XYZ file of N, CA and C in Angstrom:
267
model
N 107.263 110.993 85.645
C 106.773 110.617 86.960
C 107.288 111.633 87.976
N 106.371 112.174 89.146
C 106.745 112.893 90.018
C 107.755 112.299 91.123
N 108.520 112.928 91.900
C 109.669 112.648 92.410
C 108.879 112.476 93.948
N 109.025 111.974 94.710
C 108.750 111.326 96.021
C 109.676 111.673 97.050
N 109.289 112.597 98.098
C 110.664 113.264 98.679
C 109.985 112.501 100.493
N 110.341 111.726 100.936
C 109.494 110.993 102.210
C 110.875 111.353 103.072
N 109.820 111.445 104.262
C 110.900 111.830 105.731
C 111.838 110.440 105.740
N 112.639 110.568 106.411
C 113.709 109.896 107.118
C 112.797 108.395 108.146
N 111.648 109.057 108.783
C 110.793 108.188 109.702
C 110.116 107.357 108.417
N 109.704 108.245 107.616
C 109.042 107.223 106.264
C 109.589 105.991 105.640
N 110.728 105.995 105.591
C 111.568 105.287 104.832
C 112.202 104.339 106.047
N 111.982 104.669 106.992
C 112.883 103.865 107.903
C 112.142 102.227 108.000
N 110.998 102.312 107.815
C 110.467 100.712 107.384
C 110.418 100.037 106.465
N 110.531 101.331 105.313
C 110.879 99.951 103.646
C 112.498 100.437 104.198
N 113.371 100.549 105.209
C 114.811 100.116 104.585
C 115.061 98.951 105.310
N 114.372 99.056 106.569
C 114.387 97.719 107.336
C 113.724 95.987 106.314
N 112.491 96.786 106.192
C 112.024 95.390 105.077
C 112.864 95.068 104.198
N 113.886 96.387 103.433
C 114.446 95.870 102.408
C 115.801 95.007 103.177
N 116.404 95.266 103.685
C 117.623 95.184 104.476
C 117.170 93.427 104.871
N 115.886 93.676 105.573
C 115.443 91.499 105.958
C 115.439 90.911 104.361
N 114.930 91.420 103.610
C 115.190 90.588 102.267
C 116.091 90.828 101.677
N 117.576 91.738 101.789
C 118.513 91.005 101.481
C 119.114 89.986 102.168
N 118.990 89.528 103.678
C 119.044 88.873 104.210
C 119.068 87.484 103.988
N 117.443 87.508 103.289
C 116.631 86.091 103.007
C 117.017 86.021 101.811
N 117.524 86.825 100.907
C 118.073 85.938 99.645
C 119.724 85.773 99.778
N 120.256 86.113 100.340
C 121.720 86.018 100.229
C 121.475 84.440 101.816
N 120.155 84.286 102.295
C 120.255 82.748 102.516
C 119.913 81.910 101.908
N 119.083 82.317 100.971
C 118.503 81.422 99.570
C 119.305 80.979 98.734
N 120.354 82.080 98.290
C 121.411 81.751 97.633
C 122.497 80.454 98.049
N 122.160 80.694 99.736
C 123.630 79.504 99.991
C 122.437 78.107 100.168
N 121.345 78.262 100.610
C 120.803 76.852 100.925
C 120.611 76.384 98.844
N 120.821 77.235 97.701
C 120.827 76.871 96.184
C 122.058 76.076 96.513
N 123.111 77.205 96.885
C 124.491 76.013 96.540
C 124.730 74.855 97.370
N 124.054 74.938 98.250
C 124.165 73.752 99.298
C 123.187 72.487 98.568
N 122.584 72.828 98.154
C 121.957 71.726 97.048
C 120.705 71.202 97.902
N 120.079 72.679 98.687
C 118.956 72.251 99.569
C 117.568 71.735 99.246
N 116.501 71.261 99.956
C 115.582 71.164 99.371
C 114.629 72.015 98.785
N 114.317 71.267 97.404
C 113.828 72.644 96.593
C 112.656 72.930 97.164
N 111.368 72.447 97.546
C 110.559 73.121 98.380
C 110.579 74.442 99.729
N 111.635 73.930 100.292
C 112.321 74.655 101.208
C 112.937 76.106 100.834
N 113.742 75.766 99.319
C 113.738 77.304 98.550
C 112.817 77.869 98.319
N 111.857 77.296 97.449
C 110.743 77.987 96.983
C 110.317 79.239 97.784
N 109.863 78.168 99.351
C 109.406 78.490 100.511
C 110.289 79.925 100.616
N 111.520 79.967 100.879
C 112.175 81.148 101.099
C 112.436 82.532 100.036
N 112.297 81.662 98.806
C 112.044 82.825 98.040
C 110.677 83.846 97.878
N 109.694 82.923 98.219
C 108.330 83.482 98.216
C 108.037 84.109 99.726
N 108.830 84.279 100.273
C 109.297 85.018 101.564
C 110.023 86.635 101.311
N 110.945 86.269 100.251
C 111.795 87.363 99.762
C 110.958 88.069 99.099
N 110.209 87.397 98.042
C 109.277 88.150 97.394
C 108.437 89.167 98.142
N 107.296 88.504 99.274
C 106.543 88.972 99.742
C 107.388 90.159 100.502
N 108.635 90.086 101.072
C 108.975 91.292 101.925
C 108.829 92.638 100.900
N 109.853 92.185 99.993
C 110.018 93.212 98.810
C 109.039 93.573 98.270
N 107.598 93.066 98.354
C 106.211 93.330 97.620
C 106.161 94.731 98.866
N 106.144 93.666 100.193
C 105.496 94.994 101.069
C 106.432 96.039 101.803
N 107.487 96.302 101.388
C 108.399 97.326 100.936
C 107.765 98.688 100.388
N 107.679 97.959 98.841
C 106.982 99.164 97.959
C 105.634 99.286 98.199
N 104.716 98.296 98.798
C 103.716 99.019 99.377
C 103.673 99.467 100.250
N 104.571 99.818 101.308
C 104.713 100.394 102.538
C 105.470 101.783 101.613
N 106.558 101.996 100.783
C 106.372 103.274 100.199
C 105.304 103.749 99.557
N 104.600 103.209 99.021
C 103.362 104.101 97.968
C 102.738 104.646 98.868
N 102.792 103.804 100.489
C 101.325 104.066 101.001
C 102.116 105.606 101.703
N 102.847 105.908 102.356
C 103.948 106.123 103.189
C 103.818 108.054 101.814
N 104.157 107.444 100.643
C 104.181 108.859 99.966
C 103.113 109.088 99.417
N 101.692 108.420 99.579
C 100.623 108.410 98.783
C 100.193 110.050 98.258
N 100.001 110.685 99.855
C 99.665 112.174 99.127
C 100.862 112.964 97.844
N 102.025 112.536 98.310
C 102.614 113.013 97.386
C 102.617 112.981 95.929
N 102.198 111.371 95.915
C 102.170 111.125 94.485
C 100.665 111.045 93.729
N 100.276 112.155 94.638
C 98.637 112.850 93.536
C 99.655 113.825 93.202
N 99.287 114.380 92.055
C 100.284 115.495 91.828
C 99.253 116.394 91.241
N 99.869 117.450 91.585
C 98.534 119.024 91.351
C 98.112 119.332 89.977
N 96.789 119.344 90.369
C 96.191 119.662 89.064
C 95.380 118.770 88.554
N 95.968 117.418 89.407
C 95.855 116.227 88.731
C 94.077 115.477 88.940
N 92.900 115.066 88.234
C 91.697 114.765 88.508
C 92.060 113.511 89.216
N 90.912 113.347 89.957
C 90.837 112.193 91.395
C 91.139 110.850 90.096
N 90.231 110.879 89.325
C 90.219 109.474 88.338
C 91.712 109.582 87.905
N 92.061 110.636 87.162
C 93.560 110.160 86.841
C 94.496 109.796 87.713
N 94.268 110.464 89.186
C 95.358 110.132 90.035
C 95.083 107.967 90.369
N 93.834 108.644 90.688
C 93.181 106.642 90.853
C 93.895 105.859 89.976
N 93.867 106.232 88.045
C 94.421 105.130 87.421
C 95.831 104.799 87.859
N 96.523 106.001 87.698
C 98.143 106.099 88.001
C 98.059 105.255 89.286
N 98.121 105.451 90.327
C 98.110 104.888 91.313
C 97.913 103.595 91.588
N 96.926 103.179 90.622
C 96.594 101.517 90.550
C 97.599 101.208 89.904
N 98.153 101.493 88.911
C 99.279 101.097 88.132
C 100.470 100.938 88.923
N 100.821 101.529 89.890
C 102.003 101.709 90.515
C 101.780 100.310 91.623
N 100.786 100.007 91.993
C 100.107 99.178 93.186
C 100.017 97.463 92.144
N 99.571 97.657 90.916
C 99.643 96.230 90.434
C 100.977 96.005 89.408
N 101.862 96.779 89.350
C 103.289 97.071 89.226
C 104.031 95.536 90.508
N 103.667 95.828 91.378
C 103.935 95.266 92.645
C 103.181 93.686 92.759
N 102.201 94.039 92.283
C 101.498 92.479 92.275
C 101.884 91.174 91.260
C-alpha cells in the first residue's frame, strides 16, 4: 500500500474527530461501570463508532489524490479505493 503524506491542515480534523471519540468512549466506559442504562450505551457507542467511521473518511477523502498511485488505471484505482471506503463501513 502507498504511504499517505497529508498536510498538517489535513489531518487537523481526523485528529480532532479522533480526540472527541476518545472522549466518548472513555465516557462509555464509566457510564459500563456505573451500571448505566444499556440503551443509553448503545446510544453512545454508536456515536463513537460513527465519529471514528468519519475520521477515516475525512482521511481518504482529505488524501484521495494521493492514494491513486501512478501508473495506476482509473478502474484499478476505483476498486482499491472502494475497498478502503467499505473497510470503514
Amino acid at each position: 500500500m502507498s504511504e499517505v503524506h497529508l498536510t498538517e491542515a489535513d489531518l487537523e480534523p481526523v485528529v480532532k474527530r479522533l480526540r472527541r471519540a476518545h472522549g466518548q468512549l472513555a465516557g462509555v466506559l464509566r457510564m459500563v461501570e456505573e451500571g448505566r442504562e444499556c440503551g443509553d450505551i448503545v446510544t453512545q457507542l454508536a456515536a463513537v463508532s460513527k465519529a471514528i467511521d468519519r475520521a477515516g473518511f475525512t482521511m481518504i477523502a482529505s488524501g484521495l489524490e494521493q492514494c491513486v498511485r501512478e501508473g495506476e488505471s482509473a478502474s484499478e484505482a476505483k476498486v482499491r479505493l472502494e475497498k478502503m471506503f467499505m473497510a470503514l463501513s
